[in-house]
Structures are given as C-alpha cells and as structure tokens.
Amino acid sequence: MQEEPILRIQHLDLWYGENHALKDVALDIPAHRITALIGPSGCGKSTFLRTLNRMNDLIPGIKISGSLTYRGSEIYDPAQDVTPLRKNIGMVFQKPNPFPMSIYDNVAYGPRTHGIRSRVQLDEIVERSLRSAAIWDEVKDRLKKSALGLSGGQQQRLCIARALAAGPDVLLMDESTSALDPISTSKIEDLAMELKKEYTIVIVTHNMQQAVRVSDRTAFFLLGELIECGDTEKMFSQPADKRTEDYITGRFG
Amino acid sequence: MRVSQLPMRRRVWNLGARVLLYLSAGLTCGLLVLLIGTICARGIRGINWQMLTTAESVLRGTVGILPAIQNTLFVIVLSLLIVLPLGVGAAVYLTEYAKNHRLVSLIEFATETLAGIPSIIYALVGVIIFCTALGLQKTLVSGALTLVIMNLPTIIRSTQESLKTVPQSYREGALALGSGKWHMIRTVVLPSSIDGIVTGSILAIGRVVGESAVLMYTVGLSTAMQDFSSLAAMMKASGATLTVALYIYAKERADFTTAFAIATILLGLTVVINGAAALAGKKLKKV
C-alpha cells in the first residue's frame, strides 16, 4: 500500500441484541481501489458495510465497539456529525431506490441538502454526476420526468449519480447489481472501474465472478469474522485459509 | 375453460353470484342517483341570484343564505387551518419519532375510538370547553375548534396510514445522502404521502360541511350577515352555517323549497371543495 488507508477498522465488534454479528474485524481500505466484501448470506458483510457510514444507527438494540476511522477521524466519535460523514461516504443500495420525483431533483437532492441553492451550480453538478454515472445521454432530454419511469438498471445508475452528486470520496455499494439484469450489471461494473480513479469503492457482493472482475482487493467474511483479506488475484488463486478456498471453489455458500 | 363448459352446479352458482353483485352495485348507484336527483330536482327551483347574494330580509320577505355560505366557508377554512398541521404533526411524531411502542399503540387505539364517537358528544364537549369554560360563547370560532377536535382523529389516522406506506428505502436513501431526519421527512416522506393527507382532508371537509349536531350547539342560530372584516370581529361572529340554516328552514319555518335549495348548494359545495383538494394534492405532489 502506498499511502494511508482512507478507512481503517480495528477491533470492530458489533452486536444486534445478543447476536454477536461482527467479531474483532480489522481491515484497511486503501484509496482509489475497489474492495470487495464476499461471504455467504448472513456472514456480516452488509452489516460491516453499513457501519462505515453509520446506517446501522437506525437499528434499535445495536452495540458497536472498536475503532473505525475515516481519514483519521473516528466515525463513532459522539461528536461526529453523521451529515458530513454521509456526505463523504456515499451509499448505493441493493434495490434501486430513486425518490418519487424528477430525475433532476433526485440528483440535486444531495447538494440541496448540503445547502447548494444556486440554479447554475445545481445544473452543473447534476450534469457532471449523470455523466460520471454514464447515464447522461439516456436522460438528458427528460430531466424533468419522474425517475420512476426509468428501467431498473437506469434507476440504479441514477442512484449512483445521486450519491456522486453529494460529493463523496468513498462509495459503498451494497449488492448494487443483484436486482439487475446481466447487461445492466456489466454497465455498473464498468462504471465502478471507471469511478475508482476518483473515488474509493467498497462493494458487497455474493457473486464471486463479480469480485474477480471488478475488485482490486477482496475481504472474505464468515459467521461475523473476517477470515482473509488481500489482493483479489492472489486470494482467488492461492487463498491462505482453507475456509476461503472452500468458499471460492463453491464447496459451501 | 369457458363458462359454457363448466358443470351445471357451478354455472348456477356463477350466475347467482353475478346477479347478486350487479344487484348490490346497482342498488348503491341507484340510491345515490335517486338521492341527488330528488334533492336537485326539488332544490334547483329554490335557488336564485337574490338568495345566493343577500341575507334574508323579514321586511321585504325575501330569503337569503349568503351569511350561511360565508359562515360555512369560514368554519371549513379555520378548522382545516388548525387541524391539518396539528393532525399531520401528530401522525409524523407517532410514525417517525415515537420510540415507546406501547404508548404509540395506546394513542392509536384512542384515536381510532375517538374517530367513531357520535358527533353529538363532541358538541357537548364543545359547549362545555369552548363556549363556556374558555368563554368563547356561541361563535363560529367555537364551532370550528370543536370540529378540530372531532376531525383530529381522522386526520391523524389517515396520515399515519399513508406514512406507513412510504417505502423504508426512501428514508434510507435520503439519510444515506446526509439528510437530517426532519429534512428527510419534509422533502421525501411527506411529499410521498400527500395522497393520504389529501384523502384525510377531503373526509374532514365532508364532515365539516355535513356536520349539524356540533354546529347547532356551538355556532349560534343567527341568519344575519356577520362581520369578517377584522380579527376581533371574526372572533365574535356567530351564526348558522348551511346545515344549521337547512335545519332552521325545514324544521322551524317549514319552508321546504329553501331547505332543498340549501341541500343542493351543500352538495355542489362539497363537490367543488373535494375537487379543489384533489387538485391541490396533485399540485403538491412532485412530478
């Protein structure tokens, strides 16, 4: 690794009530790389992803201990305001969730939330974000139309544009292609590889081919533990742990 | 399989069910048409320009219901202005903020019960609290406040129901973009549930326009022009609304031409207001 990691997680433990969902997880997420989190259902990979932008705060009865830092500052510091944190760490969900408003208003939602009112500035951000999400050409003539009229794949790219418009430098993608058809999936994968030049990306995926195709680093979770983490190529060719090997060769999962 | 291929027994059932369904639908529509038809047929004759634009005059012996129309509109607007923010606010609190689930279900049970209470009981409450205890006397303001209490449960329930239909993913999406909770509610949740709020308002307006028991006891019986020119004057305004006027004409003066004319105007008013509310809802909804 060349520089300081953007996100550094040390001794992370997480409980849902009595359920110990993440156990002593330690992981560094380097800048301008795609890190893939893989593992069987219920292994804690999505839970882990959602601790990074504190989306788990919404769940009652959750308890978190350990250290998570974003650019050196503690994410779970009581003084940490989640608004700027989530502005910096954007998220794209499993199912496309555009708001029931126009395409333009969807993309402008983040910047408006963070106080940008000028029409000129908003126009500029909306166009740039839609271009970055590779959907500008498809929607530029219908920006005032409802976002709900788009196809599933377009909606997901719109959600990526919406996340980018808030001005993040980390993008979390929670199985963001699992609800999409293969063509839309490959568009989003290409997009992710394009975006890593400017953003740091963490994806959760249950599709190992996808992890191989897009990610630079892979972290394998099992039953709440981080089993192994390393360069994707290396991990899929010579896994260090027997359990990783069993999972990636399809013996369970 | 086509109907003609079904066994005899099922064909008879099929026919029987069909006839019953048509009958109940026909009966419902028929009653509505009959009701509206009778009211309009008997009422249209009584409506004329003078009646709509003046107060009644005992000296000239003319009928006029302009004061009643003004009073009705005043009561509708005032009670909606109070009940909407209050009811929507309470519903937002109960669905989005309240943490204590037992308290929430207790309040929900209470509002449901209140929604089913006969209006005459609200009338008594209005007389005791607003007219007497708060010293507002029999005024349009007392009437409107009583109607606020009466409609509050309806507004809360209908808003709550529509807030619950807003997908959780909208909330998550907004929060993940760094939106604060109230900002999220104002910009995403409430606009998505505007339909339910409009439905609740239409129900509330319907109850206000049609309410007679509450108003009979709280707004007074005057058929003279009221003064709405200042706030102080509005506080003192006291007089019959359309339903009360209808009662006065039908029961006390046995003037059924005027009573049916008022009924026709009430019907028309309801249609116009509901249309306006639906239109407003469409305008408020983004895209």
mmCIF file with all atom_site columns, C-alpha atoms in Angstrom, chain B residues 4-180:
data_model
loop_
_atom_site.group_PDB
_atom_site.id
_atom_site.type_symbol
_atom_site.label_atom_id
_atom_site.label_alt_id
_atom_site.label_comp_id
_atom_site.label_asym_id
_atom_site.label_entity_id
_atom_site.label_seq_id
_atom_site.pdbx_PDB_ins_code
_atom_site.Cartn_x
_atom_site.Cartn_y
_atom_site.Cartn_z
_atom_site.occupancy
_atom_site.B_iso_or_equiv
_atom_site.pdbx_formal_charge
_atom_site.auth_seq_id
_atom_site.auth_comp_id
_atom_site.auth_asym_id
_atom_site.auth_atom_id
_atom_site.pdbx_PDB_model_num
ATOM 1   C CA . SER B 1 4   ? -70.452 -22.910 -21.007 1.00 0.00 ? 4   SER B CA 1
ATOM 2   C CA . GLN B 1 5   ? -68.123 -25.853 -20.367 1.00 0.00 ? 5   GLN B CA 1
ATOM 3   C CA . LEU B 1 6   ? -68.462 -25.704 -16.587 1.00 0.00 ? 6   LEU B CA 1
ATOM 4   C CA . PRO B 1 7   ? -70.674 -28.243 -14.827 1.00 0.00 ? 7   PRO B CA 1
ATOM 5   C CA . MET B 1 8   ? -74.299 -27.221 -14.238 1.00 0.00 ? 8   MET B CA 1
ATOM 6   C CA . ARG B 1 9   ? -73.975 -26.647 -10.499 1.00 0.00 ? 9   ARG B CA 1
ATOM 7   C CA . ARG B 1 10  ? -71.082 -24.216 -10.891 1.00 0.00 ? 10  ARG B CA 1
ATOM 8   C CA . ARG B 1 11  ? -72.826 -22.405 -13.703 1.00 0.00 ? 11  ARG B CA 1
ATOM 9   C CA . VAL B 1 12  ? -75.807 -21.774 -11.434 1.00 0.00 ? 12  VAL B CA 1
ATOM 10  C CA . TRP B 1 13  ? -73.516 -20.514 -8.673  1.00 0.00 ? 13  TRP B CA 1
ATOM 11  C CA . ASN B 1 14  ? -71.706 -18.349 -11.159 1.00 0.00 ? 14  ASN B CA 1
ATOM 12  C CA . LEU B 1 15  ? -74.931 -16.809 -12.400 1.00 0.00 ? 15  LEU B CA 1
ATOM 13  C CA . GLY B 1 16  ? -76.254 -16.371 -8.861  1.00 0.00 ? 16  GLY B CA 1
ATOM 14  C CA . ALA B 1 17  ? -73.124 -14.567 -7.666  1.00 0.00 ? 17  ALA B CA 1
ATOM 15  C CA . ARG B 1 18  ? -73.118 -12.369 -10.750 1.00 0.00 ? 18  ARG B CA 1
ATOM 16  C CA . VAL B 1 19  ? -76.734 -11.332 -10.255 1.00 0.00 ? 19  VAL B CA 1
ATOM 17  C CA . LEU B 1 20  ? -76.141 -10.541 -6.587  1.00 0.00 ? 20  LEU B CA 1
ATOM 18  C CA . LEU B 1 21  ? -73.067 -8.450  -7.358  1.00 0.00 ? 21  LEU B CA 1
ATOM 19  C CA . TYR B 1 22  ? -74.827 -6.487  -10.090 1.00 0.00 ? 22  TYR B CA 1
ATOM 20  C CA . LEU B 1 23  ? -77.776 -6.019  -7.783  1.00 0.00 ? 23  LEU B CA 1
ATOM 21  C CA . SER B 1 24  ? -75.713 -4.580  -4.930  1.00 0.00 ? 24  SER B CA 1
ATOM 22  C CA . ALA B 1 25  ? -73.754 -2.329  -7.260  1.00 0.00 ? 25  ALA B CA 1
ATOM 23  C CA . GLY B 1 26  ? -76.956 -1.234  -8.994  1.00 0.00 ? 26  GLY B CA 1
ATOM 24  C CA . LEU B 1 27  ? -78.735 -0.605  -5.708  1.00 0.00 ? 27  LEU B CA 1
ATOM 25  C CA . THR B 1 28  ? -75.876 1.548   -4.388  1.00 0.00 ? 28  THR B CA 1
ATOM 26  C CA . CYS B 1 29  ? -75.634 3.647   -7.536  1.00 0.00 ? 29  CYS B CA 1
ATOM 27  C CA . GLY B 1 30  ? -79.415 3.800   -7.834  1.00 0.00 ? 30  GLY B CA 1
ATOM 28  C CA . LEU B 1 31  ? -79.802 5.146   -4.317  1.00 0.00 ? 31  LEU B CA 1
ATOM 29  C CA . LEU B 1 32  ? -77.135 7.762   -4.932  1.00 0.00 ? 32  LEU B CA 1
ATOM 30  C CA . VAL B 1 33  ? -78.717 8.889   -8.173  1.00 0.00 ? 33  VAL B CA 1
ATOM 31  C CA . LEU B 1 34  ? -82.169 8.938   -6.580  1.00 0.00 ? 34  LEU B CA 1
ATOM 32  C CA . LEU B 1 35  ? -80.903 10.978  -3.637  1.00 0.00 ? 35  LEU B CA 1
ATOM 33  C CA . ILE B 1 36  ? -79.020 13.511  -5.722  1.00 0.00 ? 36  ILE B CA 1
ATOM 34  C CA . GLY B 1 37  ? -81.808 13.602  -8.276  1.00 0.00 ? 37  GLY B CA 1
ATOM 35  C CA . THR B 1 38  ? -84.540 14.294  -5.718  1.00 0.00 ? 38  THR B CA 1
ATOM 36  C CA . ILE B 1 39  ? -82.536 16.957  -3.932  1.00 0.00 ? 39  ILE B CA 1
ATOM 37  C CA . CYS B 1 40  ? -81.547 18.731  -7.107  1.00 0.00 ? 40  CYS B CA 1
ATOM 38  C CA . ALA B 1 41  ? -84.981 18.447  -8.704  1.00 0.00 ? 41  ALA B CA 1
ATOM 39  C CA . ARG B 1 42  ? -86.655 19.981  -5.697  1.00 0.00 ? 42  ARG B CA 1
ATOM 40  C CA . GLY B 1 43  ? -83.825 22.324  -4.845  1.00 0.00 ? 43  GLY B CA 1
ATOM 41  C CA . ILE B 1 44  ? -82.950 23.952  -8.173  1.00 0.00 ? 44  ILE B CA 1
ATOM 42  C CA . ARG B 1 45  ? -86.284 25.793  -8.223  1.00 0.00 ? 45  ARG B CA 1
ATOM 43  C CA . GLY B 1 46  ? -85.499 27.490  -4.937  1.00 0.00 ? 46  GLY B CA 1
ATOM 44  C CA . ILE B 1 47  ? -82.090 28.744  -5.993  1.00 0.00 ? 47  ILE B CA 1
ATOM 45  C CA . ASN B 1 48  ? -81.888 32.234  -7.395  1.00 0.00 ? 48  ASN B CA 1
ATOM 46  C CA . TRP B 1 49  ? -79.389 35.015  -7.535  1.00 0.00 ? 49  TRP B CA 1
ATOM 47  C CA . GLN B 1 50  ? -81.005 37.047  -4.817  1.00 0.00 ? 50  GLN B CA 1
ATOM 48  C CA . MET B 1 51  ? -80.947 34.092  -2.446  1.00 0.00 ? 51  MET B CA 1
ATOM 49  C CA . LEU B 1 52  ? -77.257 33.462  -3.032  1.00 0.00 ? 52  LEU B CA 1
ATOM 50  C CA . THR B 1 53  ? -76.154 37.060  -2.693  1.00 0.00 ? 53  THR B CA 1
ATOM 51  C CA . THR B 1 54  ? -78.153 38.525  0.163   1.00 0.00 ? 54  THR B CA 1
ATOM 52  C CA . ALA B 1 55  ? -79.112 37.881  3.747   1.00 0.00 ? 55  ALA B CA 1
ATOM 53  C CA . GLU B 1 56  ? -82.755 37.177  4.427   1.00 0.00 ? 56  GLU B CA 1
ATOM 54  C CA . SER B 1 57  ? -84.951 40.171  4.957   1.00 0.00 ? 57  SER B CA 1
ATOM 55  C CA . VAL B 1 58  ? -88.038 39.984  7.123   1.00 0.00 ? 58  VAL B CA 1
ATOM 56  C CA . LEU B 1 59  ? -89.109 43.443  5.975   1.00 0.00 ? 59  LEU B CA 1
ATOM 57  C CA . ARG B 1 60  ? -89.059 42.614  2.288   1.00 0.00 ? 60  ARG B CA 1
ATOM 58  C CA . GLY B 1 61  ? -89.964 38.970  2.880   1.00 0.00 ? 61  GLY B CA 1
ATOM 59  C CA . THR B 1 62  ? -87.006 37.653  0.861   1.00 0.00 ? 62  THR B CA 1
ATOM 60  C CA . VAL B 1 63  ? -84.910 34.612  1.521   1.00 0.00 ? 63  VAL B CA 1
ATOM 61  C CA . GLY B 1 64  ? -81.114 34.877  1.510   1.00 0.00 ? 64  GLY B CA 1
ATOM 62  C CA . ILE B 1 65  ? -78.441 32.480  2.608   1.00 0.00 ? 65  ILE B CA 1
ATOM 63  C CA . LEU B 1 66  ? -75.248 34.391  1.834   1.00 0.00 ? 66  LEU B CA 1
ATOM 64  C CA . PRO B 1 67  ? -74.423 34.602  5.565   1.00 0.00 ? 67  PRO B CA 1
ATOM 65  C CA . ALA B 1 68  ? -74.797 30.828  5.904   1.00 0.00 ? 68  ALA B CA 1
ATOM 66  C CA . ILE B 1 69  ? -72.473 30.248  2.936   1.00 0.00 ? 69  ILE B CA 1
ATOM 67  C CA . GLN B 1 70  ? -69.893 32.639  4.376   1.00 0.00 ? 70  GLN B CA 1
ATOM 68  C CA . ASN B 1 71  ? -70.165 31.051  7.799   1.00 0.00 ? 71  ASN B CA 1
ATOM 69  C CA . THR B 1 72  ? -69.728 27.575  6.353   1.00 0.00 ? 72  THR B CA 1
ATOM 70  C CA . LEU B 1 73  ? -66.634 28.552  4.388   1.00 0.00 ? 73  LEU B CA 1
ATOM 71  C CA . PHE B 1 74  ? -65.199 30.337  7.420   1.00 0.00 ? 74  PHE B CA 1
ATOM 72  C CA . VAL B 1 75  ? -65.707 27.272  9.615   1.00 0.00 ? 75  VAL B CA 1
ATOM 73  C CA . ILE B 1 76  ? -64.185 24.935  6.993   1.00 0.00 ? 76  ILE B CA 1
ATOM 74  C CA . VAL B 1 77  ? -61.112 27.086  6.430   1.00 0.00 ? 77  VAL B CA 1
ATOM 75  C CA . LEU B 1 78  ? -60.498 27.825  10.096  1.00 0.00 ? 78  LEU B CA 1
ATOM 76  C CA . SER B 1 79  ? -60.901 24.236  11.255  1.00 0.00 ? 79  SER B CA 1
ATOM 77  C CA . LEU B 1 80  ? -58.688 22.896  8.446   1.00 0.00 ? 80  LEU B CA 1
ATOM 78  C CA . LEU B 1 81  ? -56.022 25.517  9.133   1.00 0.00 ? 81  LEU B CA 1
ATOM 79  C CA . ILE B 1 82  ? -55.810 24.253  12.701  1.00 0.00 ? 82  ILE B CA 1
ATOM 80  C CA . VAL B 1 83  ? -56.465 20.548  12.282  1.00 0.00 ? 83  VAL B CA 1
ATOM 81  C CA . LEU B 1 84  ? -54.096 19.890  9.367   1.00 0.00 ? 84  LEU B CA 1
ATOM 82  C CA . PRO B 1 85  ? -50.815 20.979  10.965  1.00 0.00 ? 85  PRO B CA 1
ATOM 83  C CA . LEU B 1 86  ? -51.885 19.502  14.298  1.00 0.00 ? 86  LEU B CA 1
ATOM 84  C CA . GLY B 1 87  ? -53.025 16.165  12.860  1.00 0.00 ? 87  GLY B CA 1
ATOM 85  C CA . VAL B 1 88  ? -50.198 15.745  10.357  1.00 0.00 ? 88  VAL B CA 1
ATOM 86  C CA . GLY B 1 89  ? -47.699 16.747  13.032  1.00 0.00 ? 89  GLY B CA 1
ATOM 87  C CA . ALA B 1 90  ? -49.103 14.206  15.480  1.00 0.00 ? 90  ALA B CA 1
ATOM 88  C CA . ALA B 1 91  ? -49.055 11.485  12.808  1.00 0.00 ? 91  ALA B CA 1
ATOM 89  C CA . VAL B 1 92  ? -45.441 12.286  11.890  1.00 0.00 ? 92  VAL B CA 1
ATOM 90  C CA . TYR B 1 93  ? -44.474 12.138  15.545  1.00 0.00 ? 93  TYR B CA 1
ATOM 91  C CA . LEU B 1 94  ? -46.246 8.824   16.088  1.00 0.00 ? 94  LEU B CA 1
ATOM 92  C CA . THR B 1 95  ? -44.841 7.096   12.997  1.00 0.00 ? 95  THR B CA 1
ATOM 93  C CA . GLU B 1 96  ? -41.404 8.644   12.613  1.00 0.00 ? 96  GLU B CA 1
ATOM 94  C CA . TYR B 1 97  ? -40.230 9.753   16.039  1.00 0.00 ? 97  TYR B CA 1
ATOM 95  C CA . ALA B 1 98  ? -42.022 7.988   18.893  1.00 0.00 ? 98  ALA B CA 1
ATOM 96  C CA . LYS B 1 99  ? -39.885 5.259   20.409  1.00 0.00 ? 99  LYS B CA 1
ATOM 97  C CA . ASN B 1 100 ? -42.271 3.910   23.041  1.00 0.00 ? 100 ASN B CA 1
ATOM 98  C CA . HIS B 1 101 ? -44.315 1.356   21.113  1.00 0.00 ? 101 HIS B CA 1
ATOM 99  C CA . ARG B 1 102 ? -46.774 0.707   23.906  1.00 0.00 ? 102 ARG B CA 1
ATOM 100 C CA . LEU B 1 103 ? -47.610 4.399   24.177  1.00 0.00 ? 103 LEU B CA 1
ATOM 101 C CA . VAL B 1 104 ? -47.982 4.632   20.397  1.00 0.00 ? 104 VAL B CA 1
ATOM 102 C CA . SER B 1 105 ? -50.415 1.735   20.228  1.00 0.00 ? 105 SER B CA 1
ATOM 103 C CA . LEU B 1 106 ? -52.354 3.208   23.140  1.00 0.00 ? 106 LEU B CA 1
ATOM 104 C CA . ILE B 1 107 ? -52.642 6.532   21.304  1.00 0.00 ? 107 ILE B CA 1
ATOM 105 C CA . GLU B 1 108 ? -53.586 4.740   18.090  1.00 0.00 ? 108 GLU B CA 1
ATOM 106 C CA . PHE B 1 109 ? -56.314 2.863   19.928  1.00 0.00 ? 109 PHE B CA 1
ATOM 107 C CA . ALA B 1 110 ? -57.561 6.105   21.454  1.00 0.00 ? 110 ALA B CA 1
ATOM 108 C CA . THR B 1 111 ? -57.666 7.934   18.109  1.00 0.00 ? 111 THR B CA 1
ATOM 109 C CA . GLU B 1 112 ? -59.494 5.036   16.499  1.00 0.00 ? 112 GLU B CA 1
ATOM 110 C CA . THR B 1 113 ? -62.076 5.077   19.272  1.00 0.00 ? 113 THR B CA 1
ATOM 111 C CA . LEU B 1 114 ? -62.439 8.850   19.067  1.00 0.00 ? 114 LEU B CA 1
ATOM 112 C CA . ALA B 1 115 ? -62.998 8.625   15.312  1.00 0.00 ? 115 ALA B CA 1
ATOM 113 C CA . GLY B 1 116 ? -66.086 6.516   15.936  1.00 0.00 ? 116 GLY B CA 1
ATOM 114 C CA . ILE B 1 117 ? -67.770 8.641   18.596  1.00 0.00 ? 117 ILE B CA 1
ATOM 115 C CA . PRO B 1 118 ? -71.149 10.222  17.668  1.00 0.00 ? 118 PRO B CA 1
ATOM 116 C CA . SER B 1 119 ? -70.753 13.908  16.910  1.00 0.00 ? 119 SER B CA 1
ATOM 117 C CA . ILE B 1 120 ? -73.344 14.982  19.471  1.00 0.00 ? 120 ILE B CA 1
ATOM 118 C CA . ILE B 1 121 ? -70.821 14.061  22.161  1.00 0.00 ? 121 ILE B CA 1
ATOM 119 C CA . TYR B 1 122 ? -68.265 16.362  20.569  1.00 0.00 ? 122 TYR B CA 1
ATOM 120 C CA . ALA B 1 123 ? -70.985 19.013  20.548  1.00 0.00 ? 123 ALA B CA 1
ATOM 121 C CA . LEU B 1 124 ? -71.360 18.694  24.314  1.00 0.00 ? 124 LEU B CA 1
ATOM 122 C CA . VAL B 1 125 ? -67.600 18.852  24.774  1.00 0.00 ? 125 VAL B CA 1
ATOM 123 C CA . GLY B 1 126 ? -67.518 21.946  22.579  1.00 0.00 ? 126 GLY B CA 1
ATOM 124 C CA . VAL B 1 127 ? -70.250 23.637  24.574  1.00 0.00 ? 127 VAL B CA 1
ATOM 125 C CA . ILE B 1 128 ? -68.567 22.832  27.880  1.00 0.00 ? 128 ILE B CA 1
ATOM 126 C CA . ILE B 1 129 ? -64.985 23.660  26.883  1.00 0.00 ? 129 ILE B CA 1
ATOM 127 C CA . PHE B 1 130 ? -65.031 26.307  24.175  1.00 0.00 ? 130 PHE B CA 1
ATOM 128 C CA . CYS B 1 131 ? -68.346 28.088  24.631  1.00 0.00 ? 131 CYS B CA 1
ATOM 129 C CA . THR B 1 132 ? -68.394 28.081  28.416  1.00 0.00 ? 132 THR B CA 1
ATOM 130 C CA . ALA B 1 133 ? -65.062 27.313  30.072  1.00 0.00 ? 133 ALA B CA 1
ATOM 131 C CA . LEU B 1 134 ? -62.950 29.314  27.608  1.00 0.00 ? 134 LEU B CA 1
ATOM 132 C CA . GLY B 1 135 ? -65.627 31.960  27.315  1.00 0.00 ? 135 GLY B CA 1
ATOM 133 C CA . LEU B 1 136 ? -65.798 31.955  23.513  1.00 0.00 ? 136 LEU B CA 1
ATOM 134 C CA . GLN B 1 137 ? -69.584 31.721  23.638  1.00 0.00 ? 137 GLN B CA 1
ATOM 135 C CA . LYS B 1 138 ? -71.649 30.514  20.709  1.00 0.00 ? 138 LYS B CA 1
ATOM 136 C CA . THR B 1 139 ? -69.426 31.652  17.879  1.00 0.00 ? 139 THR B CA 1
ATOM 137 C CA . LEU B 1 140 ? -68.120 30.297  14.596  1.00 0.00 ? 140 LEU B CA 1
ATOM 138 C CA . VAL B 1 141 ? -64.717 30.053  16.280  1.00 0.00 ? 141 VAL B CA 1
ATOM 139 C CA . SER B 1 142 ? -66.139 27.752  18.980  1.00 0.00 ? 142 SER B CA 1
ATOM 140 C CA . GLY B 1 143 ? -67.727 25.650  16.262  1.00 0.00 ? 143 GLY B CA 1
ATOM 141 C CA . ALA B 1 144 ? -64.524 25.436  14.238  1.00 0.00 ? 144 ALA B CA 1
ATOM 142 C CA . LEU B 1 145 ? -62.500 24.465  17.314  1.00 0.00 ? 145 LEU B CA 1
ATOM 143 C CA . THR B 1 146 ? -64.989 21.749  18.200  1.00 0.00 ? 146 THR B CA 1
ATOM 144 C CA . LEU B 1 147 ? -64.746 20.438  14.651  1.00 0.00 ? 147 LEU B CA 1
ATOM 145 C CA . VAL B 1 148 ? -60.949 20.445  15.013  1.00 0.00 ? 148 VAL B CA 1
ATOM 146 C CA . ILE B 1 149 ? -61.287 18.071  17.952  1.00 0.00 ? 149 ILE B CA 1
ATOM 147 C CA . MET B 1 150 ? -63.780 15.962  16.031  1.00 0.00 ? 150 MET B CA 1
ATOM 148 C CA . ASN B 1 151 ? -61.626 15.699  12.917  1.00 0.00 ? 151 ASN B CA 1
ATOM 149 C CA . LEU B 1 152 ? -58.261 15.331  14.585  1.00 0.00 ? 152 LEU B CA 1
ATOM 150 C CA . PRO B 1 153 ? -58.502 11.518  14.915  1.00 0.00 ? 153 PRO B CA 1
ATOM 151 C CA . THR B 1 154 ? -59.495 11.130  11.251  1.00 0.00 ? 154 THR B CA 1
ATOM 152 C CA . ILE B 1 155 ? -56.597 13.258  10.038  1.00 0.00 ? 155 ILE B CA 1
ATOM 153 C CA . ILE B 1 156 ? -54.109 11.515  12.332  1.00 0.00 ? 156 ILE B CA 1
ATOM 154 C CA . ARG B 1 157 ? -55.212 8.043   11.275  1.00 0.00 ? 157 ARG B CA 1
ATOM 155 C CA . SER B 1 158 ? -55.303 8.687   7.537   1.00 0.00 ? 158 SER B CA 1
ATOM 156 C CA . THR B 1 159 ? -51.936 10.477  7.589   1.00 0.00 ? 159 THR B CA 1
ATOM 157 C CA . GLN B 1 160 ? -50.393 7.701   9.666   1.00 0.00 ? 160 GLN B CA 1
ATOM 158 C CA . GLU B 1 161 ? -51.653 5.044   7.292   1.00 0.00 ? 161 GLU B CA 1
ATOM 159 C CA . SER B 1 162 ? -50.149 6.806   4.313   1.00 0.00 ? 162 SER B CA 1
ATOM 160 C CA . LEU B 1 163 ? -46.856 7.481   6.123   1.00 0.00 ? 163 LEU B CA 1
ATOM 161 C CA . LYS B 1 164 ? -46.601 3.757   6.752   1.00 0.00 ? 164 LYS B CA 1
ATOM 162 C CA . THR B 1 165 ? -46.867 3.040   3.033   1.00 0.00 ? 165 THR B CA 1
ATOM 163 C CA . VAL B 1 166 ? -43.790 5.170   2.232   1.00 0.00 ? 166 VAL B CA 1
ATOM 164 C CA . PRO B 1 167 ? -41.071 2.602   1.450   1.00 0.00 ? 167 PRO B CA 1
ATOM 165 C CA . GLN B 1 168 ? -38.291 2.361   4.021   1.00 0.00 ? 168 GLN B CA 1
ATOM 166 C CA . SER B 1 169 ? -35.836 2.555   1.116   1.00 0.00 ? 169 SER B CA 1
ATOM 167 C CA . TYR B 1 170 ? -36.794 6.213   0.509   1.00 0.00 ? 170 TYR B CA 1
ATOM 168 C CA . ARG B 1 171 ? -35.907 7.036   4.094   1.00 0.00 ? 171 ARG B CA 1
ATOM 169 C CA . GLU B 1 172 ? -32.625 5.130   3.898   1.00 0.00 ? 172 GLU B CA 1
ATOM 170 C CA . GLY B 1 173 ? -31.769 6.768   0.591   1.00 0.00 ? 173 GLY B CA 1
ATOM 171 C CA . ALA B 1 174 ? -32.292 10.239  1.991   1.00 0.00 ? 174 ALA B CA 1
ATOM 172 C CA . LEU B 1 175 ? -30.396 9.541   5.207   1.00 0.00 ? 175 LEU B CA 1
ATOM 173 C CA . ALA B 1 176 ? -27.506 7.984   3.290   1.00 0.00 ? 176 ALA B CA 1
ATOM 174 C CA . LEU B 1 177 ? -27.137 11.247  1.378   1.00 0.00 ? 177 LEU B CA 1
ATOM 175 C CA . GLY B 1 178 ? -26.547 13.029  4.666   1.00 0.00 ? 178 GLY B CA 1
ATOM 176 C CA . SER B 1 179 ? -30.060 14.315  5.134   1.00 0.00 ? 179 SER B CA 1
ATOM 177 C CA . GLY B 1 180 ? -31.167 15.007  8.698   1.00 0.00 ? 180 GLY B CA 1
#
